[in-house]
CSV table of C-alpha atoms in Angstrom, one decimal:
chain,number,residue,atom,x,y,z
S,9,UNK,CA,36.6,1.5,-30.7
S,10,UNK,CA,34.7,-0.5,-28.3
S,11,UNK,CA,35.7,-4.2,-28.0
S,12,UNK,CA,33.0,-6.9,-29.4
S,13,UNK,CA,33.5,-8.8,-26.6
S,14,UNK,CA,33.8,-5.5,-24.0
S,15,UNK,CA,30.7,-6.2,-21.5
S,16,UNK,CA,28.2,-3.9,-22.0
S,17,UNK,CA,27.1,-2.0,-19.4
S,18,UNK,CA,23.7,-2.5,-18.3
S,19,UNK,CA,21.7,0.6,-17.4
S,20,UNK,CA,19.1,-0.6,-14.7
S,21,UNK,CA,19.9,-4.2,-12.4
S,22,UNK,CA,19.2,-7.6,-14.0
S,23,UNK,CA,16.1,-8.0,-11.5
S,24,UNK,CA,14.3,-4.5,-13.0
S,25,UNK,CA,12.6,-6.2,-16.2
S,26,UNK,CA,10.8,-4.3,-18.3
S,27,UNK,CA,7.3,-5.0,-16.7
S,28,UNK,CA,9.1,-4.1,-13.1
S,29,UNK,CA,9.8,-0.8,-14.5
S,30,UNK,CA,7.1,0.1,-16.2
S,31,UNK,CA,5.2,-0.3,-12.9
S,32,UNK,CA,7.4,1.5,-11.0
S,33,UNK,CA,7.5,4.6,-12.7
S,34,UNK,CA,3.5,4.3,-13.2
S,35,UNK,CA,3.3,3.9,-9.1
S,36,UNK,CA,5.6,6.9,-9.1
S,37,UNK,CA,3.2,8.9,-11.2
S,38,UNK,CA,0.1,7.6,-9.4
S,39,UNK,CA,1.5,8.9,-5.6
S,40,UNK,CA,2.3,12.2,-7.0
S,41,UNK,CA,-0.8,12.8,-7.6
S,42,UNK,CA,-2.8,11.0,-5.5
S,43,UNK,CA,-1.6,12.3,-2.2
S,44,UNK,CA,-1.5,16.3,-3.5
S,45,UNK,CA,-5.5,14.7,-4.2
S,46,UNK,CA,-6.2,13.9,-1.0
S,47,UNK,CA,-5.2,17.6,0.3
S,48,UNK,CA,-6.8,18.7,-2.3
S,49,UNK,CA,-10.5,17.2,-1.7
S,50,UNK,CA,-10.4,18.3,2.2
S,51,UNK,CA,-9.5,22.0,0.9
S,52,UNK,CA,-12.3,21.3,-1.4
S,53,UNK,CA,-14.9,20.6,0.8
S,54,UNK,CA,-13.9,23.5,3.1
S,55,UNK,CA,-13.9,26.5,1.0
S,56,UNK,CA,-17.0,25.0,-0.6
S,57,UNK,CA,-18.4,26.0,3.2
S,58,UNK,CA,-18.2,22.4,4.4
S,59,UNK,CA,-16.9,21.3,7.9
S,60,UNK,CA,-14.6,18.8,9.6
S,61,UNK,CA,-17.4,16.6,9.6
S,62,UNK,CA,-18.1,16.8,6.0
S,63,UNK,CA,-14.7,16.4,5.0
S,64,UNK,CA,-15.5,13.3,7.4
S,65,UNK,CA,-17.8,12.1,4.8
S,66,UNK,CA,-16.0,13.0,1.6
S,67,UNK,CA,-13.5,10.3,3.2
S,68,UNK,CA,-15.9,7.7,4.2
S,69,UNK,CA,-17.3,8.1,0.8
S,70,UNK,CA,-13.8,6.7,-0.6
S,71,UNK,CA,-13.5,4.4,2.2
S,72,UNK,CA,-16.6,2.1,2.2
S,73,UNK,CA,-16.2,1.0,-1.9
S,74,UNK,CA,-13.3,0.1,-1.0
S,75,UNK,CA,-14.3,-2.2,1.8
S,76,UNK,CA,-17.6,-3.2,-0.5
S,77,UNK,CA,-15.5,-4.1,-3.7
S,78,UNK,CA,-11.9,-5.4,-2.5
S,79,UNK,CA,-12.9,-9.2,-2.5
S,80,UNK,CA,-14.3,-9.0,-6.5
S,81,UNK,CA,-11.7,-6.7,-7.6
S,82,UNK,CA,-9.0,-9.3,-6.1
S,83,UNK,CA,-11.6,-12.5,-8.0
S,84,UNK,CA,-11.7,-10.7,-11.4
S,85,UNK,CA,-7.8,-9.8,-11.0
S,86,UNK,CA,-7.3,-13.4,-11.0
S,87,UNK,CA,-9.5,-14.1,-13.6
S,88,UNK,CA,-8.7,-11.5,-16.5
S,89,UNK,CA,-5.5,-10.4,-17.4
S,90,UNK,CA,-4.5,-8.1,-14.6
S,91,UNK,CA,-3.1,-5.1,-16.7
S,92,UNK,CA,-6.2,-5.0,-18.1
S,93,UNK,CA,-7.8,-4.6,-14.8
S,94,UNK,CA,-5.8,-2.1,-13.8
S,95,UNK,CA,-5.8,0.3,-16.7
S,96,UNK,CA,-9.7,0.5,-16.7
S,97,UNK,CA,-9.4,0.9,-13.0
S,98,UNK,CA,-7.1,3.9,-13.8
S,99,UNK,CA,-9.5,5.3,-16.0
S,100,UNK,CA,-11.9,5.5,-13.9
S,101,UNK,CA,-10.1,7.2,-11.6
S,102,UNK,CA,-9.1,9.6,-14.2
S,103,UNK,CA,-12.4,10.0,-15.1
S,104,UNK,CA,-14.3,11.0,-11.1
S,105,UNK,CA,-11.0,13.1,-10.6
S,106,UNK,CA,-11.7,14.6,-13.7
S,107,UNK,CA,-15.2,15.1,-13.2
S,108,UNK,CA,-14.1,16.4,-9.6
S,109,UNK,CA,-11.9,19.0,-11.0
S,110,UNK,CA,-14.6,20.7,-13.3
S,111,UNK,CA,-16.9,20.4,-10.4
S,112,UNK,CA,-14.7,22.5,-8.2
S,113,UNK,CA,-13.5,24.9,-10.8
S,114,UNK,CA,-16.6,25.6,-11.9
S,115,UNK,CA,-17.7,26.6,-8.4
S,116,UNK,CA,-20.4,25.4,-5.8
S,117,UNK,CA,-19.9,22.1,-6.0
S,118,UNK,CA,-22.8,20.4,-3.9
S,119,UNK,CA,-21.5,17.9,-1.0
S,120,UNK,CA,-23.6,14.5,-2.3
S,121,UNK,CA,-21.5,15.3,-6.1
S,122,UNK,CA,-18.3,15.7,-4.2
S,123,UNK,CA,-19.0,12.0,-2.1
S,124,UNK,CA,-20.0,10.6,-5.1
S,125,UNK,CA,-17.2,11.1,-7.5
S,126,UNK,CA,-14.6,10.1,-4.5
S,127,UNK,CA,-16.9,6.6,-4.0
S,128,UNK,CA,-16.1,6.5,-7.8
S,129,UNK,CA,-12.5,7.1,-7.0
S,130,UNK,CA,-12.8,4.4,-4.3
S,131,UNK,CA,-14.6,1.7,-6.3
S,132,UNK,CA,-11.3,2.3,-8.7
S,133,UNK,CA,-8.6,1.5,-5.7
S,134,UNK,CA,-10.6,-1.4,-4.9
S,135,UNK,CA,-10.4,-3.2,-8.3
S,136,UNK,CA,-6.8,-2.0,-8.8
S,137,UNK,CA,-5.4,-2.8,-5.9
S,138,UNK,CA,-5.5,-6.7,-6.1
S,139,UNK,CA,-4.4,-6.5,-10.0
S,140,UNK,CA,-1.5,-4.1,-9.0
S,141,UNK,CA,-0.1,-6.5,-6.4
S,142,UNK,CA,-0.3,-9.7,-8.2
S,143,UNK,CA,1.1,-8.3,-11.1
S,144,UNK,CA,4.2,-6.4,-9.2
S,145,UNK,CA,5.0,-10.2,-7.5
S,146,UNK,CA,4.7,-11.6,-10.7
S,147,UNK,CA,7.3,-9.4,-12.4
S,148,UNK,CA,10.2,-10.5,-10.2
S,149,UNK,CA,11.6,-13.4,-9.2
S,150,UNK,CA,14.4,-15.2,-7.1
S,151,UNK,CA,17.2,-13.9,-4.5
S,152,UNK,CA,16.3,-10.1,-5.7
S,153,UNK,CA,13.0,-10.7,-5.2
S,154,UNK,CA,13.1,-8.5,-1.3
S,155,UNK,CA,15.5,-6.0,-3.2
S,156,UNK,CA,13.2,-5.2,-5.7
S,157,UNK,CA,10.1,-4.7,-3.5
S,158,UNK,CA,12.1,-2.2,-0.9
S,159,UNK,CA,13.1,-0.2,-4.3
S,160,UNK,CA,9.5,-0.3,-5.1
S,161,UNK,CA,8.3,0.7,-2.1
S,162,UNK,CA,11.0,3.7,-1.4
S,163,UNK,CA,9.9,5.0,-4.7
S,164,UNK,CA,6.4,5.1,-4.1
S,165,UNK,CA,7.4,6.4,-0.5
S,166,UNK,CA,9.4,9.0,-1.9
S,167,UNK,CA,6.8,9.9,-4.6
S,168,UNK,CA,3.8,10.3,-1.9
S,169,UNK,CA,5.9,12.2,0.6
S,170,UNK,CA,7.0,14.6,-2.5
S,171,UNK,CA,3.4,14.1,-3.7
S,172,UNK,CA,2.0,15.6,-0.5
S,173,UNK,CA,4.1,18.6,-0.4
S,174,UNK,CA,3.8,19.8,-3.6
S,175,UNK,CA,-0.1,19.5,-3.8
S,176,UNK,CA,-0.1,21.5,-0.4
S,177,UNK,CA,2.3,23.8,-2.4
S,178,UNK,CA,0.2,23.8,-5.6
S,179,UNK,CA,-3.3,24.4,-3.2
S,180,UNK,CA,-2.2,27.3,-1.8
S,181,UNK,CA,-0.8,28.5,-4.9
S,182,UNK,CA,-3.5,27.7,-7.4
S,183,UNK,CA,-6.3,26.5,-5.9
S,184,UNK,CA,-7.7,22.5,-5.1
S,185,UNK,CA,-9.8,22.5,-8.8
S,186,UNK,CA,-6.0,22.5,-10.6
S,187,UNK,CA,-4.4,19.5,-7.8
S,188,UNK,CA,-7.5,17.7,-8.8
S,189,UNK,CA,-7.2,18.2,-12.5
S,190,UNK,CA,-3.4,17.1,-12.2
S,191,UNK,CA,-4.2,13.9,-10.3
S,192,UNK,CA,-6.6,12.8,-13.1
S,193,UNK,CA,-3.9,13.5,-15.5
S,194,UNK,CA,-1.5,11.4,-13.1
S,195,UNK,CA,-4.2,8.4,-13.7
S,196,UNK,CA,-4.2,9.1,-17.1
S,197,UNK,CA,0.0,8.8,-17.8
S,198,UNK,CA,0.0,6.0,-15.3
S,199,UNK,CA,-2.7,3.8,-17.4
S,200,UNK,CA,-0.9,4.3,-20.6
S,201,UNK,CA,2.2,3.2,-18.9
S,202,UNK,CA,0.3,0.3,-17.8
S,203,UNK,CA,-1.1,-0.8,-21.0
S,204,UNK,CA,2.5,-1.7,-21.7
S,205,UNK,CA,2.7,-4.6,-19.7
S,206,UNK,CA,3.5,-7.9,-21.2
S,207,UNK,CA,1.1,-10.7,-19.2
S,208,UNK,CA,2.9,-13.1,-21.8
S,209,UNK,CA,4.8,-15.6,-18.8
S,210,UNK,CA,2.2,-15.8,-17.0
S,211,UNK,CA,0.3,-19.0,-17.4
S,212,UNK,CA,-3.6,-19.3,-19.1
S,213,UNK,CA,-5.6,-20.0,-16.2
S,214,UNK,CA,-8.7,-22.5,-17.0
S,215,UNK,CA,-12.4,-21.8,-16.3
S,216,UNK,CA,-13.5,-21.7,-12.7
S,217,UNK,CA,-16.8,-22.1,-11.3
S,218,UNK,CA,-17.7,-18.4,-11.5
S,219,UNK,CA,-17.1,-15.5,-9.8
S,220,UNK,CA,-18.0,-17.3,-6.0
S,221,UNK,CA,-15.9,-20.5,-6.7
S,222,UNK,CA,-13.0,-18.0,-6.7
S,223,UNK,CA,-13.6,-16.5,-3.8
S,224,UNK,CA,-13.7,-19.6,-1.9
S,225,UNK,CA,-10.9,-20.8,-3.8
S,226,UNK,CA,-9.0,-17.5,-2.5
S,227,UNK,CA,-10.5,-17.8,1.3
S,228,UNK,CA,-9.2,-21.5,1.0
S,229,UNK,CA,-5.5,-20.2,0.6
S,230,UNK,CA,-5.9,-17.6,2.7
S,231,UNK,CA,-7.6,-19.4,5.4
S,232,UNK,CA,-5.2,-22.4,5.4
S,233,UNK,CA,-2.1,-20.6,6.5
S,234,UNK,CA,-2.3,-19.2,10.0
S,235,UNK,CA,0.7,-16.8,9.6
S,236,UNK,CA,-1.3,-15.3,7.3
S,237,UNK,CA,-4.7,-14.8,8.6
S,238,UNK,CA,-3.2,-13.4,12.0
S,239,UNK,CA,-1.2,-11.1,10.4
S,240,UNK,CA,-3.9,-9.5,8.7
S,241,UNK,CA,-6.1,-9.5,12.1
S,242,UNK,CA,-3.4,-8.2,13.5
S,243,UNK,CA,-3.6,-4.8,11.4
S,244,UNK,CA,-7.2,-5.1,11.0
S,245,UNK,CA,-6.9,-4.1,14.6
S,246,UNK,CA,-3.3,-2.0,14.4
S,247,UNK,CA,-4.5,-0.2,11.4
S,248,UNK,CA,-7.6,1.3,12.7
S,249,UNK,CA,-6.5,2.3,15.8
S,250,UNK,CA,-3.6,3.8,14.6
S,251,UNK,CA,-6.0,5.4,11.8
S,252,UNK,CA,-8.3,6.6,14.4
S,253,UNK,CA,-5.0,8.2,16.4
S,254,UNK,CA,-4.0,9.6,13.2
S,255,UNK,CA,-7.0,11.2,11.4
S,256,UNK,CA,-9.1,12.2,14.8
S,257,UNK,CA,-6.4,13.0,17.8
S,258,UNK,CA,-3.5,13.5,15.9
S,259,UNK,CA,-4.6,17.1,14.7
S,260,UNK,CA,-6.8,17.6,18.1
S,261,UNK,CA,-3.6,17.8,20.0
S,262,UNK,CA,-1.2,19.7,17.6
S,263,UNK,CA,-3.9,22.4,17.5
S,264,UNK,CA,-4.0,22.4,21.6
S,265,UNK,CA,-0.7,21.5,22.9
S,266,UNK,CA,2.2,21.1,20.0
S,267,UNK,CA,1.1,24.9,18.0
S,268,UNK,CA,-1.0,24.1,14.8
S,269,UNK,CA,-1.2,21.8,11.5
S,270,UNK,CA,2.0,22.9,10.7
S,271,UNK,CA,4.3,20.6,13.6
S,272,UNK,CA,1.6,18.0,12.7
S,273,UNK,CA,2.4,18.3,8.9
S,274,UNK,CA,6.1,18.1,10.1
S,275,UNK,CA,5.6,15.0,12.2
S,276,UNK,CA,3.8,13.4,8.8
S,277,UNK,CA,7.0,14.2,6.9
S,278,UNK,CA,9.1,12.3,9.3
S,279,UNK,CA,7.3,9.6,9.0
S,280,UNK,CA,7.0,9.5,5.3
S,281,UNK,CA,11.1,10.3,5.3
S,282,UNK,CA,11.2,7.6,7.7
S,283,UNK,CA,9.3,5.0,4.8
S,284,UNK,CA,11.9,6.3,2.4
S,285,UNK,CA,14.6,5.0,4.8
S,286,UNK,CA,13.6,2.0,5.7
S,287,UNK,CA,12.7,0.4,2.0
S,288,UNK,CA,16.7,1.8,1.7
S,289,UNK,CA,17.8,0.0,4.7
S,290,UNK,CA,16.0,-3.3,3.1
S,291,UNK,CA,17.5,-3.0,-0.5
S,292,UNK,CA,20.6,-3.6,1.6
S,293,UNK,CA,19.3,-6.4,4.7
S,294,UNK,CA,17.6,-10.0,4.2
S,295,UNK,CA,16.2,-11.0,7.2
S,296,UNK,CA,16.4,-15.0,7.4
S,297,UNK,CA,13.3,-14.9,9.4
S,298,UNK,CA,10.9,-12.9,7.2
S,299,UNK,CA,7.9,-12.7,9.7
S,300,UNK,CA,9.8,-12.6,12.6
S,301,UNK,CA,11.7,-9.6,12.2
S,302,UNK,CA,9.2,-7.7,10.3
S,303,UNK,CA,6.8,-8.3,13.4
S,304,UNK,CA,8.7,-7.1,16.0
S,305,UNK,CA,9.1,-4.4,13.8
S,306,UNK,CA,5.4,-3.3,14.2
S,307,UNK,CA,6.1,-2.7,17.9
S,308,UNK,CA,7.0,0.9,17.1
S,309,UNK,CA,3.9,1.3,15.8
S,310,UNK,CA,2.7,2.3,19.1
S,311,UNK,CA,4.8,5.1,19.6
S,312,UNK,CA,3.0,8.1,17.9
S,313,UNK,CA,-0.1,7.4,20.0
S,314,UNK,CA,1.9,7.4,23.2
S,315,UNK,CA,3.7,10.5,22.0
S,316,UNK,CA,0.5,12.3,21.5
S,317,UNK,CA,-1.0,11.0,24.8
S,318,UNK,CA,2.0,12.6,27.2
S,319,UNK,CA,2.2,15.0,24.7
S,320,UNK,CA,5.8,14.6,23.7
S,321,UNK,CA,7.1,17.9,22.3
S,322,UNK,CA,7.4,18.0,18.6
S,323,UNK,CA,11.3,17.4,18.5
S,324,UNK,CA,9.7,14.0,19.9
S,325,UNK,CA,7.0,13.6,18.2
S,326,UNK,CA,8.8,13.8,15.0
S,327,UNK,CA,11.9,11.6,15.8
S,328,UNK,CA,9.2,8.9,16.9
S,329,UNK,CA,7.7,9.3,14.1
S,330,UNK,CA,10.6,8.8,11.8
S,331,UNK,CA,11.5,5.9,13.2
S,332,UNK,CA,7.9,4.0,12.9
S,333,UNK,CA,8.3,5.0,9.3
S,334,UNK,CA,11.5,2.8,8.7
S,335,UNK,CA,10.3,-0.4,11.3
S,336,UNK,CA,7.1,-0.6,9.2
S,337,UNK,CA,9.0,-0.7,6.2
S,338,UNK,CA,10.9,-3.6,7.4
S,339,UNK,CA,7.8,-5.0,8.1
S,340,UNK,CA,6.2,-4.1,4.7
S,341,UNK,CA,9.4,-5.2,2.7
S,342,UNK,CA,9.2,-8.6,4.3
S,343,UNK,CA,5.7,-9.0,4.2
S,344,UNK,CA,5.5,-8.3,0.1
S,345,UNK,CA,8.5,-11.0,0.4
S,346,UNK,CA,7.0,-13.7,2.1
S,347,UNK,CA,3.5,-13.5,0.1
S,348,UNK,CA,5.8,-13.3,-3.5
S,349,UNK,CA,7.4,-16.9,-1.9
S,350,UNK,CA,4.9,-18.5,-0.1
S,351,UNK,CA,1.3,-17.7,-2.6
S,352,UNK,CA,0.7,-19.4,-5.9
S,353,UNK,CA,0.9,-17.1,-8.5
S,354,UNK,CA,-2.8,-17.5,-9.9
S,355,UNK,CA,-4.0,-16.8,-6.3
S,356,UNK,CA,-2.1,-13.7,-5.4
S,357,UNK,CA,-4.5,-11.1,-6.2
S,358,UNK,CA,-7.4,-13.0,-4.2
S,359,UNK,CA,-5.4,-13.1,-1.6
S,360,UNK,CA,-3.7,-10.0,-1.7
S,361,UNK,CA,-8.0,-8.6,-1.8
S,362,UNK,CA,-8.3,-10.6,1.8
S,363,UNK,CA,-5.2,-8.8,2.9
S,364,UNK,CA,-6.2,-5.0,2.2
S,365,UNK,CA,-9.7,-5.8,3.0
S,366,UNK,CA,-8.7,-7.1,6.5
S,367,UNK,CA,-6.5,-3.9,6.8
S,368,UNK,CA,-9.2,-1.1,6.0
S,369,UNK,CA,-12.4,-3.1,7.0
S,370,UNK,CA,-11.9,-1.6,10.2
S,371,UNK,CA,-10.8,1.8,10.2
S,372,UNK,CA,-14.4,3.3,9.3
S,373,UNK,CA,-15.7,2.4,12.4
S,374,UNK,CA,-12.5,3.4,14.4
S,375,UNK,CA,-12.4,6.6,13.3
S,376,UNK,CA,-16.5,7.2,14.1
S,377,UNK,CA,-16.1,5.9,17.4
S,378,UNK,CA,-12.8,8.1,17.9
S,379,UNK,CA,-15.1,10.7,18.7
S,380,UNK,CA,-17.1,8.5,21.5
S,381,UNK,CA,-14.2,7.3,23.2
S,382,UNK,CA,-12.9,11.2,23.7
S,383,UNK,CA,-15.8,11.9,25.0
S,384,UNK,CA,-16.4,8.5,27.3
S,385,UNK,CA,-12.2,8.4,28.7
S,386,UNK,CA,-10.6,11.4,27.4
S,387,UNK,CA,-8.4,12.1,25.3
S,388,UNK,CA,-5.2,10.7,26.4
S,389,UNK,CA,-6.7,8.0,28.2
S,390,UNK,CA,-8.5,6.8,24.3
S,391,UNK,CA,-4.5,7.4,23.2
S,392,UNK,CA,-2.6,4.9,25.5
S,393,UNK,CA,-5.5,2.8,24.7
S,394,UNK,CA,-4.5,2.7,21.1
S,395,UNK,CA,-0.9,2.0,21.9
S,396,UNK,CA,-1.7,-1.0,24.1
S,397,UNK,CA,-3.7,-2.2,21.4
S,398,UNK,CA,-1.2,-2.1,18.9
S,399,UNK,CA,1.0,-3.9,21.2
S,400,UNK,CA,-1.2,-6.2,22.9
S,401,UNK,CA,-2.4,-8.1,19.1
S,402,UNK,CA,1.3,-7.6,17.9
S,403,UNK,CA,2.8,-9.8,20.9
S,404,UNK,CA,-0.5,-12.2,20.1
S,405,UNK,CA,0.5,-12.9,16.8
S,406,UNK,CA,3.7,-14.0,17.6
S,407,UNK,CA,2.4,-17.0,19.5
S,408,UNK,CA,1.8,-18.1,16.1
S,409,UNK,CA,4.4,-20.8,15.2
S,410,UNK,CA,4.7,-19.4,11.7
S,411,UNK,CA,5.4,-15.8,12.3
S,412,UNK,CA,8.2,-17.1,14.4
S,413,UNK,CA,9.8,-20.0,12.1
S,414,UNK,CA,9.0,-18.9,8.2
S,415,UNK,CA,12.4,-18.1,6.8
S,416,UNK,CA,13.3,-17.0,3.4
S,417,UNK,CA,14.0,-19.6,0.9
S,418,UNK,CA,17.1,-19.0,-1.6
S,419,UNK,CA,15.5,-21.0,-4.1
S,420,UNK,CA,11.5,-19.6,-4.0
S,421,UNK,CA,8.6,-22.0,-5.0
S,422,UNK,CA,9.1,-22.0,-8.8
S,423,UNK,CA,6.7,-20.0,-10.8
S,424,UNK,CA,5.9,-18.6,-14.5
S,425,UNK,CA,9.0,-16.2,-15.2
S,426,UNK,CA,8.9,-12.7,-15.7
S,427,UNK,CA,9.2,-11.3,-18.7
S,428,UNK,CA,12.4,-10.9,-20.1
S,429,UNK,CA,13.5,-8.0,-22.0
S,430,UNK,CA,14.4,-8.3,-26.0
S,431,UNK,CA,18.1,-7.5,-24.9
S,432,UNK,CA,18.1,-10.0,-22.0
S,433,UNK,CA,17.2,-13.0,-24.4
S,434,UNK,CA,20.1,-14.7,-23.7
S,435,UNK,CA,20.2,-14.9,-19.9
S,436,UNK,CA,17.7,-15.6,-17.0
S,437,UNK,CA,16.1,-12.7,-15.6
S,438,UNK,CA,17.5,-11.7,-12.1
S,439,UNK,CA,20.3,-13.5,-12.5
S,440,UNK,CA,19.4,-17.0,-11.6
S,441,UNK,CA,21.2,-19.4,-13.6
């Protein structure tokens, strides 16, 4: 018989509230699908009797929403209950990938439906995205608070690498209509899940001035802190060259030097096996200086491009790639950290809308002038020209006094509390006493 006053033994950590693990498992969900998707629509587009161009398109079409919509989606996260947000962004999503699915199963799908329903799909992200990272710093708090995140992100790492390889599997197997019709079932768990979550601790936030006064209430935080802003230049820049490298060269020089998509596919999954590793090594390794370690972490960045300028065999190719995967990791993990400690909690999601729009704003254009800059330099010369950039506006920002000297607090700026579970009445959530 088991004592009354035995311990009982708790089956997740005191940091993994209910509202922590309910988005978790919907992310989970949500990468399955969403990277099989993404395989999916290109094989789409193709055996529809598209072309690299049009699959081009299809990808634009998901792209510029994003860009257009980022800064209201992050406003309106702010201002409604952010669950709320994010499960009618999910059912849009469910609903154009849906759509998408009967489109291709039923056979001829026309190019303009197929870039329409993925601008849908895009216009989705571009609300959620905002809602989804406010809410997920909201749901933690204190010492665990980096902890948590690198769980987080090595189970949505984990889920989009696995994601990716099965809908590859499942395309070959039984076609892109069924990936597509399992990714809008993937939205369609994931929003349920979501409609679980308890907005309860956080705090009723008054009337603002409309939907304008929020942005500039959101630019005002964002533009105030100069560790912040030049971060996100930083990858406005990083991102779109290395986007550009990835989408455009990347495949140009498997299929000429390195033997085909498959070592290309390979090198992908070292990379995503390298995220998966480096959200583990951060579950373990606190950084005092958040912003300095995760920046010189981004110097690794560069790598893949100079690998695919030499080119580097894939043995190479694939090592470097694993091991940008974990550095960015370190960088992401302390990023998420240093926002969750240093951003007022009814101004996350605005901000967190400047953040992703300063990281994809960019990439469009990259990628169609990828093309041009082939043609103008050549191919490897446009390469090593992606690497310098990526480490030319990474040493820039860390003449920024605050990259160098942020350092994580023990006790964070106090906030609402997350929720606590019924079982957990009795003691503070993540252990703080």
């Amino acid at each position: 018989m088991i004592s009354p006053d035995a311990p009982v033994r708790r089956r997740r950590p005191d940091w993994a509230g209910r509202n922590y693990s309910l988005l978790t498992a919907s992310a989970v969900v949500t990468n399955l699908g969403s990277h099989g998707a993404l395989i999916a629509a290109a094989f789409a587009v193709l055996e529809s009797g598209g072309d690299g161009g049009d699959v081009g398109l299809v990808a634009a079409a998901r792209t510029l929403p994003l860009v257009v919509f980022l800064l209201i989606g992050g406003a309106l996260a702010d201002r409604l209950p952010r669950h709320r947000v994010m499960v009618a962004a999910n059912a849009l999503n469910c609903v154009s990938q849906g759509a998408f699915a009967v489109l291709v199963l039923a056979g001829d799908p026309q190019l303009w439906q197929m870039m329409l329903l993925t601008a849908l799909g895009g216009t989705g992200h571009a609300f959620f995205s905002p809602a989804a990272e406010g809410m997920l710093m909201s749901s933690v708090t204190g010492e665990q608070a980096s902890r948590a995140f690198a769980v987080f992100r090595m189970a949505m790492q984990g889920a989009a690498l696995g994601g990716a390889a099965l809908g590859g599997a499942m395309v070959a197997a039984i076609g892109p209509g069924w990936v597509l019709a399992a990714d809008a079932a993937a939205f369609a768990v994931a929003g349920a899940l979501r409609s679980f979550l308890d907005v309860s601790h956080i705090p009723a936030r008054a009337p603002g001035g409309g939907m304008l006064s929020d942005l500039r209430e959101g630019w005002q935080e964002f533009s105030s802190r100069p560790w912040l802003w030049g971060i996100v230049v930083q990858f406005s820049i990083a991102n779109a060259v290395v986007g550009a490298a990835d989408a455009v060269y990347g495949p140009l020089v498997a299929r000429d030097h390195l033997g085909g998509a498959g070592p290309w596919g390979l090198a992908l999954g070292f990379f995503g096996a390298g995220t998966v590793a480096g959200a583990l090594l951060m579950t373990r390794w606190k950084p005092r200086r958040l912003l300095l370690w995760g920046t010189l972490c981004v110097f690794p960045l560069a790598l893949p491009s100079a690998a695919l300028a030499i080119p580097a065999s894939v043995t190479v190719l694939c090592a470097v790639m694993f091991l940008t995967g974990v550095t960015l990791e370190v960088f992401g993990v302390s990023w998420m950290t240093a926002l969750h400690q240093e951003i007022p909690e009814d101004k996350l999601s605005r901000v967190a809308a400047y953040d992703w729009f300063g990281s994809v704003a960019m990439v469009p254009l990259a990628t169609a002038l990828a093309g041009p800059a082939e043609s103008a330099f050549g191919r490897s010369n446009a390469l090593w020209g992606c690497a310098t950039l990526v480490v030319v506006v990474t040493a820039a920002v860390l003449c920024v006094p605050d990259v160098r000297n942020l350092t994580r607090r023990t006790k964070p700026v106090a906030r609402s509390a997350p929720e606590r579970d019924s079982a957990d009445a009795e003691r503070p959530v993540g252990g703080l006493g």
